[in-house]
Short mmCIF file of C-alpha atoms and ligand atoms in Angstrom, two decimals:
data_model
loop_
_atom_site.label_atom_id
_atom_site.label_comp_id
_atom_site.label_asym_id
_atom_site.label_seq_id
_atom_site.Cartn_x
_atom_site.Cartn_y
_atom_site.Cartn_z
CA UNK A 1 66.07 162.26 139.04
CA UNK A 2 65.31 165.40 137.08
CA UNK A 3 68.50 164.45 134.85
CA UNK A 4 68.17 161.21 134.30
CA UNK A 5 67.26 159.62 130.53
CA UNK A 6 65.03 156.73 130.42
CA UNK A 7 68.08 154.45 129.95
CA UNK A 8 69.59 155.56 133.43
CA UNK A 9 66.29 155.39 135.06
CA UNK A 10 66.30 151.63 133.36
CA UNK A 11 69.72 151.13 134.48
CA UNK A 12 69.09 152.32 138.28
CA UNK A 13 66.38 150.27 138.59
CA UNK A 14 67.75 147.11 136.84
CA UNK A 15 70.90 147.25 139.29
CA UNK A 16 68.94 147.54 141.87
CA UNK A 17 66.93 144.59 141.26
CA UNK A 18 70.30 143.04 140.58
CA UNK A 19 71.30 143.54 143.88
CA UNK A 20 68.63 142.35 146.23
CA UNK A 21 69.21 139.07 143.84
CA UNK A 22 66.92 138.49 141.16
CA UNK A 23 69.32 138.42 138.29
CA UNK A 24 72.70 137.16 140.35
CA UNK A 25 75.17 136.02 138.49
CA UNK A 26 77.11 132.94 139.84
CA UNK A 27 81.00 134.56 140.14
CA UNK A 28 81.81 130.84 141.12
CA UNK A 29 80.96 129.06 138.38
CA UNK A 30 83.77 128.61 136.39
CA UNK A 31 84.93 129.45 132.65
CA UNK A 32 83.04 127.40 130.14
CA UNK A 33 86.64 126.57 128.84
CA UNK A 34 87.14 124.18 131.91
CA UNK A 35 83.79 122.61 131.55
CA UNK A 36 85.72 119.17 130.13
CA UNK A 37 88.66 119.85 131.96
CA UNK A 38 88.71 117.42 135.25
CA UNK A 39 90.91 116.99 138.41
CA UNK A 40 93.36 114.36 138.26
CA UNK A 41 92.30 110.85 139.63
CA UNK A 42 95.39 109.66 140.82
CA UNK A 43 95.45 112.68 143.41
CA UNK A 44 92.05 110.78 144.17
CA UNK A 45 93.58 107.46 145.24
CA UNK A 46 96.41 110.07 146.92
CA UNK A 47 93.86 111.62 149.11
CA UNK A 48 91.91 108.32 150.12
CA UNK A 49 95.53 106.44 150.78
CA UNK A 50 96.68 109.64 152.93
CA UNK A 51 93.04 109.45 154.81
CA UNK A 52 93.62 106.07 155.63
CA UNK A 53 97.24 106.69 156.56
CA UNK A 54 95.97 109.55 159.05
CA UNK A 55 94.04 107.37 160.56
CA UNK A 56 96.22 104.97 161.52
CA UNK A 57 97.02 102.23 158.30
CA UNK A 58 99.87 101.50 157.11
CA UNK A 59 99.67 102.10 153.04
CA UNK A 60 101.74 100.77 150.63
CA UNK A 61 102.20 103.62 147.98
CA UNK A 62 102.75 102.50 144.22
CA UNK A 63 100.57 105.22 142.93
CA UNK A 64 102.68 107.95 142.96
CA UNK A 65 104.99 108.61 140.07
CA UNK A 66 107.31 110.62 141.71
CA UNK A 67 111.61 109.17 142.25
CA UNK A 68 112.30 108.63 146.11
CA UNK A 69 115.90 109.49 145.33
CA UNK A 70 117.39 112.73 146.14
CA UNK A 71 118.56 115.31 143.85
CA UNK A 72 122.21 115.00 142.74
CA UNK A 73 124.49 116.79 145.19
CA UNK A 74 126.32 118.79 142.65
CA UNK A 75 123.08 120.00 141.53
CA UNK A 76 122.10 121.18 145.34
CA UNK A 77 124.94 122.62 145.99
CA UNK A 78 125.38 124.81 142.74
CA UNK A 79 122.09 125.98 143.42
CA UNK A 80 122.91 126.56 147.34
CA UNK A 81 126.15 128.90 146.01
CA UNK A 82 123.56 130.46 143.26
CA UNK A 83 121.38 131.29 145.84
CA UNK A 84 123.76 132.12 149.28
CA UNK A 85 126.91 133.38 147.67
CA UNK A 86 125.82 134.63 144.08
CA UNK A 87 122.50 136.00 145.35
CA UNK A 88 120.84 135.27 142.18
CA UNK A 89 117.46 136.15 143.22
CA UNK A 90 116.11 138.81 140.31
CA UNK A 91 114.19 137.71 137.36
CA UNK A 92 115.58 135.65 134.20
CA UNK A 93 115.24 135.95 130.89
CA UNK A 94 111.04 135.04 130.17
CA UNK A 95 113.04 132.41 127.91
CA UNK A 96 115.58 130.64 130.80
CA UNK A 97 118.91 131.40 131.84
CA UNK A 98 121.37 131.73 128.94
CA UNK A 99 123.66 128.66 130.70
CA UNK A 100 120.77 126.17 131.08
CA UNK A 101 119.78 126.72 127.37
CA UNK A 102 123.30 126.65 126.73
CA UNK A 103 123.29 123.30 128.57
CA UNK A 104 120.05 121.65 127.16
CA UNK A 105 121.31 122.52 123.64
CA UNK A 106 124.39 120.09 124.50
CA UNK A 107 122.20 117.72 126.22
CA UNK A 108 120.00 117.65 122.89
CA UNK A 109 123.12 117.31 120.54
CA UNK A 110 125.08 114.95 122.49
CA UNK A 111 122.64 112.51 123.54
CA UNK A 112 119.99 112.90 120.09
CA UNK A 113 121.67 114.42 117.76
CA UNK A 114 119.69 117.32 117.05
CA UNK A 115 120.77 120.76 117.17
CA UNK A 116 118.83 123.77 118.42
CA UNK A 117 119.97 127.20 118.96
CA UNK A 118 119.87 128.45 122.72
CA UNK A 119 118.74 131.81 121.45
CA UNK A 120 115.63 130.94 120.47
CA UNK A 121 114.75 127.40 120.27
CA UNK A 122 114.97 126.22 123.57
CA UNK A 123 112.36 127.67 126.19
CA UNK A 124 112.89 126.35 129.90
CA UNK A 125 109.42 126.10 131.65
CA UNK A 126 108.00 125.53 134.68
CA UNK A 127 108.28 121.88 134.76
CA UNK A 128 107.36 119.32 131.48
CA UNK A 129 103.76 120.56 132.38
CA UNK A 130 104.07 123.73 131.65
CA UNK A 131 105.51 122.98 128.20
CA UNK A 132 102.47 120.65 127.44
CA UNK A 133 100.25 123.51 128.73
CA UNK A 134 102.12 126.02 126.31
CA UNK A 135 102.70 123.72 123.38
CA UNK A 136 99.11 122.83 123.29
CA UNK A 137 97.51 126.31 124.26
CA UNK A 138 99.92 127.98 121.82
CA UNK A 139 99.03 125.68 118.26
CA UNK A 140 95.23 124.79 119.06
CA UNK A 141 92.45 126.42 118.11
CA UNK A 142 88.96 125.68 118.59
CA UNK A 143 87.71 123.15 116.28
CA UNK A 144 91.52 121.86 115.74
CA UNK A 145 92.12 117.56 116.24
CA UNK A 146 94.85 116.24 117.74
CA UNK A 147 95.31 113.00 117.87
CA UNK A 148 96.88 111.21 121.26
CA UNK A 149 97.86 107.87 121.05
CA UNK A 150 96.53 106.48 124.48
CA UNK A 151 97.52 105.02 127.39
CA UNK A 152 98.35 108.29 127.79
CA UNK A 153 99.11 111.19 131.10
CA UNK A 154 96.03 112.74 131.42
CA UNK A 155 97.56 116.03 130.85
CA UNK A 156 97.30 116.10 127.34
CA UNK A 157 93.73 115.34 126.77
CA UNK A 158 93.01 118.31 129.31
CA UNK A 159 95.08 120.84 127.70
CA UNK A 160 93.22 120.05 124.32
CA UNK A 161 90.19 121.06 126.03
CA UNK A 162 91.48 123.91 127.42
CA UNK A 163 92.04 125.38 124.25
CA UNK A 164 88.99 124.14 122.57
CA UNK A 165 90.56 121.41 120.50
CA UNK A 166 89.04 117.85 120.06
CA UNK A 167 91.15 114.93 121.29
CA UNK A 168 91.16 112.01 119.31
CA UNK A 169 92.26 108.96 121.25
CA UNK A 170 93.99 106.43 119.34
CA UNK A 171 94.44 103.47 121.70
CA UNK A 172 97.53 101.34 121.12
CA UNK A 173 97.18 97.76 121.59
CA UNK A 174 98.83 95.54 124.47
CA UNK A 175 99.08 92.17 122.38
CA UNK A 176 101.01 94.18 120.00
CA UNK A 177 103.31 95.78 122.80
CA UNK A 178 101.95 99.34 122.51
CA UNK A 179 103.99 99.63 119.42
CA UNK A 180 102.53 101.52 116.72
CA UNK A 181 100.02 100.17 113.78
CA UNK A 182 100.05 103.09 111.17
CA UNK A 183 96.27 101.75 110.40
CA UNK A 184 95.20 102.78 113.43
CA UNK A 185 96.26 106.08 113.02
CA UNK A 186 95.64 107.02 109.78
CA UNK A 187 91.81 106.13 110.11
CA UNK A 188 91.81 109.16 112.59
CA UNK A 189 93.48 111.67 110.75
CA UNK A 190 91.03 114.11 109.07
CA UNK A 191 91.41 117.25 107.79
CA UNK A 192 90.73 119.32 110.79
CA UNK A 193 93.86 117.15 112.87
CA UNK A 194 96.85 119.06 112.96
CA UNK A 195 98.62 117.79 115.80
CA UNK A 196 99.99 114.58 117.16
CA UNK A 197 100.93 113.66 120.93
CA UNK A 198 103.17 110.58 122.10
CA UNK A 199 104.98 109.95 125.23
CA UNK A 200 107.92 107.84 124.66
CA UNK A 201 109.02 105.81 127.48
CA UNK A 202 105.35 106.33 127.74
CA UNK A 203 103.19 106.64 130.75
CA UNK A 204 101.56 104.57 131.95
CA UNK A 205 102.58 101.68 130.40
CA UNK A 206 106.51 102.15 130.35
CA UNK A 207 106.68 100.87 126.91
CA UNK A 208 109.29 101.69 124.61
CA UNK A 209 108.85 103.06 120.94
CA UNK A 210 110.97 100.61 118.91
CA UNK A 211 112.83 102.80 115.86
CA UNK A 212 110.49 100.94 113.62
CA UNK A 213 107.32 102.48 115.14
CA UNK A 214 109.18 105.94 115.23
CA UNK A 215 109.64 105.92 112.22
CA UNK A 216 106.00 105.12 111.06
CA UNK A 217 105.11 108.50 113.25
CA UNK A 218 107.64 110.43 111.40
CA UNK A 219 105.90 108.83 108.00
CA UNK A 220 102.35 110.02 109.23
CA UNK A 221 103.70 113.34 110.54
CA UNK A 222 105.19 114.13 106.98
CA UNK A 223 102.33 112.73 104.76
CA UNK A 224 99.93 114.84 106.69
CA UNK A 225 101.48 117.51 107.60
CA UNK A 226 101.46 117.55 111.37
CA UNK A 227 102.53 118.58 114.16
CA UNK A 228 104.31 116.12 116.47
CA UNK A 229 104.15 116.59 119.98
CA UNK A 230 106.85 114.28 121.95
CA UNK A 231 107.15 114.01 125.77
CA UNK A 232 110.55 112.13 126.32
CA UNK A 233 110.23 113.19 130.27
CA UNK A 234 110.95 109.51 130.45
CA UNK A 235 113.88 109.41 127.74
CA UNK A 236 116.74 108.48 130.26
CA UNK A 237 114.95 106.35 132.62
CA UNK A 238 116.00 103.08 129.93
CA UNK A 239 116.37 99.31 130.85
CA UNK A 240 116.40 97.53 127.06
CA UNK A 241 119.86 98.68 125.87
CA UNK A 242 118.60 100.23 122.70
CA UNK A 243 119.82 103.72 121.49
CA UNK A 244 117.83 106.44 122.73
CA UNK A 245 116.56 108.40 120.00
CA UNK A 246 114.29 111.61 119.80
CA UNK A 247 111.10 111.56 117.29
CA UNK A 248 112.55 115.07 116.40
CA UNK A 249 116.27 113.04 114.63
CA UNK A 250 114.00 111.13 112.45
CA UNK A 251 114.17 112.78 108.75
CA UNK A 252 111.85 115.32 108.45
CA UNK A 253 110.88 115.88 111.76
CA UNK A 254 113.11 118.31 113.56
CA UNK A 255 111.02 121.35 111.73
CA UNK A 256 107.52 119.77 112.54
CA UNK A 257 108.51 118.29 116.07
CA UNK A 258 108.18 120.12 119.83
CA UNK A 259 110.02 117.93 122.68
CA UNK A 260 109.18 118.40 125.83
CA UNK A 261 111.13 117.02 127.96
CA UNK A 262 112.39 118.10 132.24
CA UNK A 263 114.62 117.32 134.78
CA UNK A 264 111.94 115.79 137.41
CA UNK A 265 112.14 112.25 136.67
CA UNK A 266 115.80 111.73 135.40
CA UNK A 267 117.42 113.96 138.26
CA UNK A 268 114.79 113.62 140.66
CA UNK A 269 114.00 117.30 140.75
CA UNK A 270 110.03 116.93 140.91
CA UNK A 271 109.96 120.24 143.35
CA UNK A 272 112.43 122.43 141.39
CA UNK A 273 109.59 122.45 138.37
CA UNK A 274 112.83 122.57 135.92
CA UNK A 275 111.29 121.47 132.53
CA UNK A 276 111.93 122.43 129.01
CA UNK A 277 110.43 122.46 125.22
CA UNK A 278 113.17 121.95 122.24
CA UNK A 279 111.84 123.21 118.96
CA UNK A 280 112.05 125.10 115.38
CA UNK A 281 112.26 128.76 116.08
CA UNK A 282 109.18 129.29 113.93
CA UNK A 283 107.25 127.29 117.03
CA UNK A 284 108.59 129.22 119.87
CA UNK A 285 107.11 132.68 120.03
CA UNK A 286 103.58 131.25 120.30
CA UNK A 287 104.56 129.29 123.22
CA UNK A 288 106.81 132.41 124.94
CA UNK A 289 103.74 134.09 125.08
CA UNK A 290 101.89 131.59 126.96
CA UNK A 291 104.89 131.40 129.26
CA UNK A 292 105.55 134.79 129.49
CA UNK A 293 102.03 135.24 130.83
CA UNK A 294 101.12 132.31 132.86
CA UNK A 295 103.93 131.72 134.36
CA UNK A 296 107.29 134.18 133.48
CA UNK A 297 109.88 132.06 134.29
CA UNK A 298 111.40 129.45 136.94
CA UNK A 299 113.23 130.81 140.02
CA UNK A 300 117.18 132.23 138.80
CA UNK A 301 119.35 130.44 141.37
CA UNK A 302 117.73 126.90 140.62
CA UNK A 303 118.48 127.30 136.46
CA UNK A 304 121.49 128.69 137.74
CA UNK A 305 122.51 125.66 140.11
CA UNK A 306 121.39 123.35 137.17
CA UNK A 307 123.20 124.60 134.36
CA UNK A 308 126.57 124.85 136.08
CA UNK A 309 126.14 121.15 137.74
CA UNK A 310 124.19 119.35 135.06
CA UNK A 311 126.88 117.66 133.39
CA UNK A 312 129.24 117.10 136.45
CA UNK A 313 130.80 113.74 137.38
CA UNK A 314 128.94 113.82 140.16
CA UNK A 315 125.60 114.57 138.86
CA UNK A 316 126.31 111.69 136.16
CA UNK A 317 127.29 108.96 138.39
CA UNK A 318 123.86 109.69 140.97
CA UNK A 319 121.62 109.62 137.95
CA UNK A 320 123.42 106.25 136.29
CA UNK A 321 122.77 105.07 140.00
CA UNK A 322 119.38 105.99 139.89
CA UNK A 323 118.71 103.77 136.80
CA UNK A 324 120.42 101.05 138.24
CA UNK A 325 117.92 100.99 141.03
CA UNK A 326 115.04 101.71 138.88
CA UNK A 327 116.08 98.86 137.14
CA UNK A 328 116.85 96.43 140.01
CA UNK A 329 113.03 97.60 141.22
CA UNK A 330 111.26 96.60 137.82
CA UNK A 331 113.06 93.32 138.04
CA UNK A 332 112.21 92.43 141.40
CA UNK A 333 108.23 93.66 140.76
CA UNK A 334 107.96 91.77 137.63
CA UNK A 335 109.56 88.34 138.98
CA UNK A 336 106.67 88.55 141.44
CA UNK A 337 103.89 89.40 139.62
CA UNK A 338 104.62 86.74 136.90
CA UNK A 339 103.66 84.25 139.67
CA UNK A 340 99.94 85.25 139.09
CA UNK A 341 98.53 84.20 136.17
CA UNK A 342 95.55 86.43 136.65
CA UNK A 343 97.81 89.35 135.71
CA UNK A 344 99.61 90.34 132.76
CA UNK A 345 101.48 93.56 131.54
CA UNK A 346 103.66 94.43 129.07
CA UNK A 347 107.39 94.23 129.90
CA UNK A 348 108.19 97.82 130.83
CA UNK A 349 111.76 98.82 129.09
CA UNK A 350 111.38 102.11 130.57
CA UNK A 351 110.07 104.84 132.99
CA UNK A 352 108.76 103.50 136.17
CA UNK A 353 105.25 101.63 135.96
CA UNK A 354 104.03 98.81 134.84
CA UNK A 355 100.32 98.74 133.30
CA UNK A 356 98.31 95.48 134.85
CA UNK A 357 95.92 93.80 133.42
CA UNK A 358 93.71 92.81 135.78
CA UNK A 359 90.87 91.36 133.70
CA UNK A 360 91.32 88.07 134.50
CA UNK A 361 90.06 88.63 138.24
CA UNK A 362 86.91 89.80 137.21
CA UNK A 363 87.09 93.08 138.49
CA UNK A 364 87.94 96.45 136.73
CA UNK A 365 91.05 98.03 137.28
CA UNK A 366 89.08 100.49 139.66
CA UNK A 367 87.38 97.95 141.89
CA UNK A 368 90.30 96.22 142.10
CA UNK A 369 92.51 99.59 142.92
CA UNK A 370 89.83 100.62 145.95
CA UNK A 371 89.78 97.02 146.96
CA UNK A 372 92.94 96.38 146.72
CA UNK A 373 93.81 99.95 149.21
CA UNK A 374 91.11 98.94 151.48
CA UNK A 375 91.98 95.08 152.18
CA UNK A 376 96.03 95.25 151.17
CA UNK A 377 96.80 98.65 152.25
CA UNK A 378 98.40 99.14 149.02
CA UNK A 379 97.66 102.42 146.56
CA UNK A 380 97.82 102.16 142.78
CA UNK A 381 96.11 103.79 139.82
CA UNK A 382 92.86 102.35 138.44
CA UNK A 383 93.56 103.03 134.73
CA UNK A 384 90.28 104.52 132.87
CA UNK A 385 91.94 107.77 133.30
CA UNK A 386 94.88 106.91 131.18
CA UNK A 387 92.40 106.26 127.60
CA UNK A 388 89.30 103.95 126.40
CA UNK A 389 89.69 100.82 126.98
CA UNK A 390 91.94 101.33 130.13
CA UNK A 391 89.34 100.45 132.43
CA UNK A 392 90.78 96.78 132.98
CA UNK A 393 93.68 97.91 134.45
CA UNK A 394 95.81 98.95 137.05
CA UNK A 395 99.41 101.56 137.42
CA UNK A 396 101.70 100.23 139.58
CA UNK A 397 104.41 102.92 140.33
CA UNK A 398 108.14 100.90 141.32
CA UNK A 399 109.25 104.83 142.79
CA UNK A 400 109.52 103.25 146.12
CA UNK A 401 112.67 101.37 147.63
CA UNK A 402 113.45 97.30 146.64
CA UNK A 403 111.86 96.43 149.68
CA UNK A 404 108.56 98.50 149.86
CA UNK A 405 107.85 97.41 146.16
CA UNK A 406 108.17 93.93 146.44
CA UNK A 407 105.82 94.04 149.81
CA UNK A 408 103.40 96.04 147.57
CA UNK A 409 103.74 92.96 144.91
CA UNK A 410 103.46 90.36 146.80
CA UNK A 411 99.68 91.95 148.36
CA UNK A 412 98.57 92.68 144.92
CA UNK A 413 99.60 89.11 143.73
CA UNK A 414 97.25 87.98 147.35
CA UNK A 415 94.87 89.97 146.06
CA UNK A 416 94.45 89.03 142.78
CA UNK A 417 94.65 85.37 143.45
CA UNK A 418 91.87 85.81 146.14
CA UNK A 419 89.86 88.45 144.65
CA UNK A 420 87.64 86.42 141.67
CA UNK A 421 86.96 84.12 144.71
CA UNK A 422 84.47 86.51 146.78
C1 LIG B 501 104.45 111.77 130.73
C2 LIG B 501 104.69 112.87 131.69
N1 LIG B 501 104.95 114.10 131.23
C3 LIG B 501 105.16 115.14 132.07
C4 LIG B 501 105.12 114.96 133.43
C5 LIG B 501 105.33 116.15 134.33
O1 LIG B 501 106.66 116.46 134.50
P1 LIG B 501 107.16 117.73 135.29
O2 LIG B 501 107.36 117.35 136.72
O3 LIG B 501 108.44 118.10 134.62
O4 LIG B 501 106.15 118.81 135.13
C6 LIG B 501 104.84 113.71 133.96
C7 LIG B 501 104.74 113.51 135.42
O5 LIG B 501 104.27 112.54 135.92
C8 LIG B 501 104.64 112.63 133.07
O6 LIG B 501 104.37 111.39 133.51
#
């Protein structure tokens, strides 16, 4: 003790003290960045349908927004010969395999017309998540707004808070079709917002962007100078006909624009995690870094198996199929529920849901979701998660076969007729 100073003496004694608990620290409690950052709710209405499923009831499940299909063959099998005969199993490039970026460069000239360099404007990620996560976590500071127009995935808001940003909901409007009144967004725009999120075929609703309300985006974006922020996951899954076209083609945009985009919904590849973000080089090293950190890159022999089988005949005709279905699916759900005047939606052109309004039952969209699993057996969404205002209704998911979706329609058409009655 001789050699101690007072401030070791202090020390000794204040550890001490530390141990036998007066001053514990909680090494649970988590980092204050994650204190508005909140579990998803439709894992919520997962877990309760999979509860009542273990114990014995048969559940209906239009919650999940995940294709029943299989992957294309070609794609499987590429990756099988990656994987068994290549032995592709050392780390990629942080940025993707050469091929797939390659590949995704064609699939962003051919089908938008915009051209990026593989070297070092396209970034594969670890599903369409992951490039949210690092789009977001690598162009927000704290303080920043960003503006998402709402219904929106849930995702977004909680990578804003992640990185400290404030989201700004701007809630498009059913009775005008979720298209977009430049109004509405301009009132939100101040001069802390600097980015802009949309999901176009959007979830939940399935709406469409028509070029029209594109176009007013790209106006904004350029006026204000902001970022735009475009999940097409959805872009192939299309029923109306119309040309598919990127925000990131509209004049003005490609430079100011980051698409995110993945293989999970158009190829069915939800467990591969194959996504992807498309963007001006002067973008892209913010969001390697995330990537190159959180994550380093997707498994070799899947990018592998992707990029050689992508564009095969094969691989085309299973995901044209795949639409078609889709497509019969939405037809068959929507000539049911338009039997029940106490619900109304607007007609989905693309993805795979359909946003009810469930108002008219006199129930919110989450009383009617729990009642609705407990007395039909059948799981959807309640929609406050989706944005303000949401609360009235409910996401149907039409992921299932022909047969399981119309059963699923027909109880929540029972329902809704019976419900207001109790
Ligand atoms: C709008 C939207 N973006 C991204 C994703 C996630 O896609 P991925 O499986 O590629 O991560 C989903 C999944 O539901 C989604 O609905």
């Amino acid at each position: 003790m001789e050699y101690q100073t007072w401030y070791t003496r202090y020390y000794i004694s204040t550890e001490s003290i530390r141990k036998r608990g007066f001053f514990m620290r909680n090494i649970y409690q988590e980092a204050d960045r994650l204190h508005d950052v909140k579990f998803s709710a439709i894992r919520v209405v997962l877990e309760k349908a999979n509860e009542m499923a273990a114990a014995g009831r048969k559940i209906i499940h239009l919650e999940i927004g995940e294709p029943d299909f299989s992957t294309p063959g070609d794609i499987i099998n590429a990756t099988s010969v990656a994987l068994v005969e290549k032995k592709l199993t050392h780390y990629p490039p942080n940025r993707g395999v050469m091929e797939l970026r390659k590949q995704i460069a064609k699939f962003m000239h051919d089908i938008y017309k915009v051209d990026y360099n593989p070297a070092d404007e396209i970034m594969v990620a670890v599903g369409a998540v992951e490039a949210i996560f690092a789009a977001i976590l690598g162009h927000i500071n704290p303080g920043d707004e960003v503006i998402v127009l709402t219904p929106a995935y849930a995702n977004y808001e909680n990578c804003i808070n992640m990185a400290g940003g404030k989201c700004v909901k701007v809630a498009l409007k059913e009775e005008a079709g979720y298209q977009i009144i430049r109004e509405d967004i301009e009132a939100a725009i101040t001069d802390r917002t600097k980015m802009l999120v949309v999901c176009n075929p959007n979830n939940p609703t399935g709406a469409v962007l028509t070029q029209e309300s594109q176009q007013k985006i790209a106006d904004i974006a350029n006026e204000h100078d902001l970022i735009v922020l475009t999940d097409e996951i959805y872009s192939l899954l299309r029923y109306d006909g119309s040309e598919i076209r990127s925000l990131a083609s509209f004049g003005g945009m490609r430079e100011r624009t980051i698409v995110v985009n993945g293989f999970s919904k158009c190829f069915a590849m939800t467990g591969w995690r194959l996504g992807y973000v498309a963007c001006d080089k002067r973008f892209y090293s913010s969001m390697l870094k995330i990537h190159q950190y959180a994550t380093n890159c997707v498994s070799t022999f899947s990018q592998a198996g992707l990029a050689e089988a992508m564009f095969s005949e094969g691989t085309k005709r299973e995901s044209a199929e795949m639409v078609k279905k889709f497509n019969a699916r939405r037809i068959a759900a929507m000539e049911i529920l338009d039997k029940c005047s106490k619900l109304s939606y607007v007609k989905p052109d693309g993805a795979f849901y359909i946003f009810i309004n469930v108002s008219r039952t006199g129930l919110s969209g989450s009383e009617f979701a729990m009642r609705l699993l407990e007395e039909k057996g059948v799981a959807a969404v309640p929609g406050d998660p989706f944005g303000p205002g949401c609360d009235k209704y409910i996401r149907l998911a039409y992921s299932r076969d022909i047969e399981t979706i119309k059963e699923g329609c027909r109880a929540i058409v029972d329902f809704a007729e019976s419900a207001g009655k109790k």
